[in-house]
Short mmCIF file of C-alpha atoms in Angstrom, two decimals:
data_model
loop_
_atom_site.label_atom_id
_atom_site.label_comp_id
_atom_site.label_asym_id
_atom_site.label_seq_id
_atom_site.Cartn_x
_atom_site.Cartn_y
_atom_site.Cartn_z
CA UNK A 1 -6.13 32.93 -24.33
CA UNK A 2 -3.84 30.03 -22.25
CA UNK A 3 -4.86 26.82 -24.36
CA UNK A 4 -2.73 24.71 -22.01
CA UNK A 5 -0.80 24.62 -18.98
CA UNK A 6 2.01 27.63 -18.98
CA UNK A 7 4.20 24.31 -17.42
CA UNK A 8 3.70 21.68 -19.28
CA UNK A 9 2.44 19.36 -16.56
CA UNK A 10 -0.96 18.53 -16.24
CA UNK A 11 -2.37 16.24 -13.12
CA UNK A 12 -3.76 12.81 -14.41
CA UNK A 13 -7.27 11.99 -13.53
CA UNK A 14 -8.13 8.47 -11.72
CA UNK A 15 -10.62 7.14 -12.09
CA UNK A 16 -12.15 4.16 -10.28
CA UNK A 17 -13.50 0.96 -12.46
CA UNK A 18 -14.34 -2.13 -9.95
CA UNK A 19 -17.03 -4.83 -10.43
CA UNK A 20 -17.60 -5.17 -6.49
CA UNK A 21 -20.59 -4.39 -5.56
CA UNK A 22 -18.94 -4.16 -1.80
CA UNK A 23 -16.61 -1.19 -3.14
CA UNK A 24 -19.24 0.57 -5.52
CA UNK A 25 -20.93 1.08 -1.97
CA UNK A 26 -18.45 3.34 -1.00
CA UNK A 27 -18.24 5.70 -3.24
CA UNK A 28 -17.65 8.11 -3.59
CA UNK A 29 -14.22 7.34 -1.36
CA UNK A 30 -13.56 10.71 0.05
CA UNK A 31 -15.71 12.46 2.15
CA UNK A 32 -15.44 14.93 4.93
CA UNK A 33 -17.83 14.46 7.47
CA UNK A 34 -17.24 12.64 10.81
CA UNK A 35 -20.75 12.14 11.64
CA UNK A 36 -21.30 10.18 8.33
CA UNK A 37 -17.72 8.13 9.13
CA UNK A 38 -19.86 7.45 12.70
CA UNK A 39 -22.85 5.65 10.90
CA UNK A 40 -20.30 3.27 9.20
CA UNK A 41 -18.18 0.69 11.03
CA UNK A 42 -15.35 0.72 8.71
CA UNK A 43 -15.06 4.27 8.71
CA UNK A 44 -15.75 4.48 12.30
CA UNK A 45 -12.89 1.82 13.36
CA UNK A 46 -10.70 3.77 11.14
CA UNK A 47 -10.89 7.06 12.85
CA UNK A 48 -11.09 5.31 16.22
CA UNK A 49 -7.34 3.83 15.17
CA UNK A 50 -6.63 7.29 14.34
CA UNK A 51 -7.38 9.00 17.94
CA UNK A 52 -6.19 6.29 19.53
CA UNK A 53 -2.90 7.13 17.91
CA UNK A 54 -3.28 10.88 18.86
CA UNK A 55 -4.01 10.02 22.29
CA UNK A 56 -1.02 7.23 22.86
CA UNK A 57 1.51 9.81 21.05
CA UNK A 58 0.52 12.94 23.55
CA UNK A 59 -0.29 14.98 20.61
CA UNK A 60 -3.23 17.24 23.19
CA UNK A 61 -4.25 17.33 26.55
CA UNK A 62 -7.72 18.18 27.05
CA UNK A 63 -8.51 21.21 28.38
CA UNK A 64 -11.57 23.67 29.55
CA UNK A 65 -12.87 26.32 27.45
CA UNK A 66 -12.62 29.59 27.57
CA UNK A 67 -14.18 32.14 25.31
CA UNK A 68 -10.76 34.17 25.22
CA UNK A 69 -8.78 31.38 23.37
CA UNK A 70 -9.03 30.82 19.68
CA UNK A 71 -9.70 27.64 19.03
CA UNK A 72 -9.36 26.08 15.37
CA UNK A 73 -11.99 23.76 13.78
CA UNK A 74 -11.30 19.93 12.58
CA UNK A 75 -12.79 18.26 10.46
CA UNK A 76 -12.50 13.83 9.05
CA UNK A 77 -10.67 13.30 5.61
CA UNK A 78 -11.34 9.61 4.70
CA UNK A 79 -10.35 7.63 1.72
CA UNK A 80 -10.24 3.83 0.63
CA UNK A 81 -7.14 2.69 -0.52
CA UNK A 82 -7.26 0.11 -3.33
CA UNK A 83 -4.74 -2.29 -4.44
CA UNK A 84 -3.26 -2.30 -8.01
CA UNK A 85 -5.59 -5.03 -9.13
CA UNK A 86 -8.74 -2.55 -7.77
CA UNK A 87 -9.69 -5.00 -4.51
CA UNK A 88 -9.87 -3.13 -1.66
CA UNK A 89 -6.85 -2.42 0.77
CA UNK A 90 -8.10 -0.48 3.58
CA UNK A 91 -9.64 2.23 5.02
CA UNK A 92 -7.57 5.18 5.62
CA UNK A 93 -8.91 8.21 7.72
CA UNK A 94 -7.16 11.54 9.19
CA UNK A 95 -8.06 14.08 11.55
CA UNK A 96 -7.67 17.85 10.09
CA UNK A 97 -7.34 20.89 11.57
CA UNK A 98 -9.05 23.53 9.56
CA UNK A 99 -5.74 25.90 9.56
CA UNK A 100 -7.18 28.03 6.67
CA UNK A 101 -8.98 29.66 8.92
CA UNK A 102 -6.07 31.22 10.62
CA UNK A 103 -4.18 34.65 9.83
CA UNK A 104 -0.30 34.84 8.94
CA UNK A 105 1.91 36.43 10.97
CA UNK A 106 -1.36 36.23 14.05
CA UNK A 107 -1.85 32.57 14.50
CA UNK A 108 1.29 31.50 13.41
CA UNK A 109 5.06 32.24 12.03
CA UNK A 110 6.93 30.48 9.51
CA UNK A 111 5.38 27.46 7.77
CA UNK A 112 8.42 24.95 6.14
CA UNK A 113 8.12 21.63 5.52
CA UNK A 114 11.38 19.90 4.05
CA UNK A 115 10.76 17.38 1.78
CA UNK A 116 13.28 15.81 -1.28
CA UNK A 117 12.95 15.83 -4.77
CA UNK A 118 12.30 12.64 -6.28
CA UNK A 119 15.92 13.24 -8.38
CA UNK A 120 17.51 13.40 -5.38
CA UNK A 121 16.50 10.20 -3.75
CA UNK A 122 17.03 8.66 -7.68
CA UNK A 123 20.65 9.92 -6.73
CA UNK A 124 21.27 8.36 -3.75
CA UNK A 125 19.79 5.09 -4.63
CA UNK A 126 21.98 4.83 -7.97
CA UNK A 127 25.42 5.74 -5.53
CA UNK A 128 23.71 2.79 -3.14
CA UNK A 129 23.57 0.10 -5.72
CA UNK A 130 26.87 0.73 -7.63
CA UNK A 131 28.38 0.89 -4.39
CA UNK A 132 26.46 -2.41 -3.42
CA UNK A 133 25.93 -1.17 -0.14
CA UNK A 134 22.47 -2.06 1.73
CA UNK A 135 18.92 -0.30 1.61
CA UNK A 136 17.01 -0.16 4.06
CA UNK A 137 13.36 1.36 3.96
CA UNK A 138 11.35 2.52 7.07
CA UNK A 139 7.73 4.19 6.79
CA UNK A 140 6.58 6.06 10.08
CA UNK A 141 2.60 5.95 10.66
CA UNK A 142 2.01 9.12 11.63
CA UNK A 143 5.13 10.73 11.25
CA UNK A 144 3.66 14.35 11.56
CA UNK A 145 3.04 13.45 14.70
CA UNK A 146 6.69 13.45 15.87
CA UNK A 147 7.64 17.01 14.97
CA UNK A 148 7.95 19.82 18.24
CA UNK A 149 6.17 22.37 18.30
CA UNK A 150 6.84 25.79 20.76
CA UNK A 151 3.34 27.82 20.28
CA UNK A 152 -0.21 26.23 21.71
CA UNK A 153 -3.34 25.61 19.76
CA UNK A 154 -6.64 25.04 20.73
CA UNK A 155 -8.35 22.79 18.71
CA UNK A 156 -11.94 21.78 19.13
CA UNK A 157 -12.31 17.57 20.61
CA UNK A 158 -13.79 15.62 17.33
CA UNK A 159 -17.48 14.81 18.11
CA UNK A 160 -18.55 11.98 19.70
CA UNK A 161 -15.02 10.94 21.04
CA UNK A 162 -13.90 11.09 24.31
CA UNK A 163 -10.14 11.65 25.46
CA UNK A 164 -9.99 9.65 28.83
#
């Protein structure tokens, strides 16, 4: 019997406490569907910024079916971001592809995503300042956006958008 985690680290649960009537309207703040993100006009301008994006950045090209292709669902992921004192920030919505419906080693090859650990960046930063040499911060919308790809998918168009 495991009466706690064999790491030590357990995930902190957040909670939401707000006295705005406007926010308690929107919860709960994540849900999946893009037909329900249609009916709302926040939700809806959101993912219309989103496919803009997709669209200005070339990320598809539309293109006929055909029944021999295998073509991967999508689905809306939408969340409102709050500000530390709980007022609302925005609303933040992304366009998924449902890859967990694909097969390793059919659909695709390697999966790697290179990311740093937070004691390495703690590194830098501490060489930065004693050095007293400047920081400088940039934050890419979309920045998953910018990576090459070699192979093709075929994903399905989101409903009720148009790519012109």
């Amino acid at each position: 019997m495991r009466t706690r985690s064999p790491n030590g680290i357990l995930k902190s649960k957040a909670y939401l406490a707000t006295k705005d009537p406007f926010l308690e309207s929107l919860l709960p703040t994540k849900f999946k569907s893009i037909q329900l993100a249609r009916k709302n006009p926040h939700w809806f301008a959101s993912l219309t910024q989103v496919f803009n994006a997709l669209i200005k950045q070339g990320t598809w090209t539309l293109v006929p079916y055909d029944k021999n292709m295998d073509v991967i669902e999508n689905k809306g992921v939408h969340q409102v971001k709050l500000k530390l004192d709980g007022s609302l920030d925005k609303f933040k919505s992304r366009l998924v592809a449902k890859d967990y419906l694909q097969t390793s080693r059919i659909d695709y090859e390697d999966t790697f995503s290179p990311v740093f650990k937070s004691i390495t960046i703690r590194i830098i930063l501490s060489i930065t300042v004693s050095n007293h040499w400047p920081v400088n911060q940039l934050d890419l919308s979309n920045a998953f956006l910018n990576s090459k790809i070699h192979e093709i998918f075929y994903m399905q168009q989101p409903p009720g958008f148009i790519d012109p």
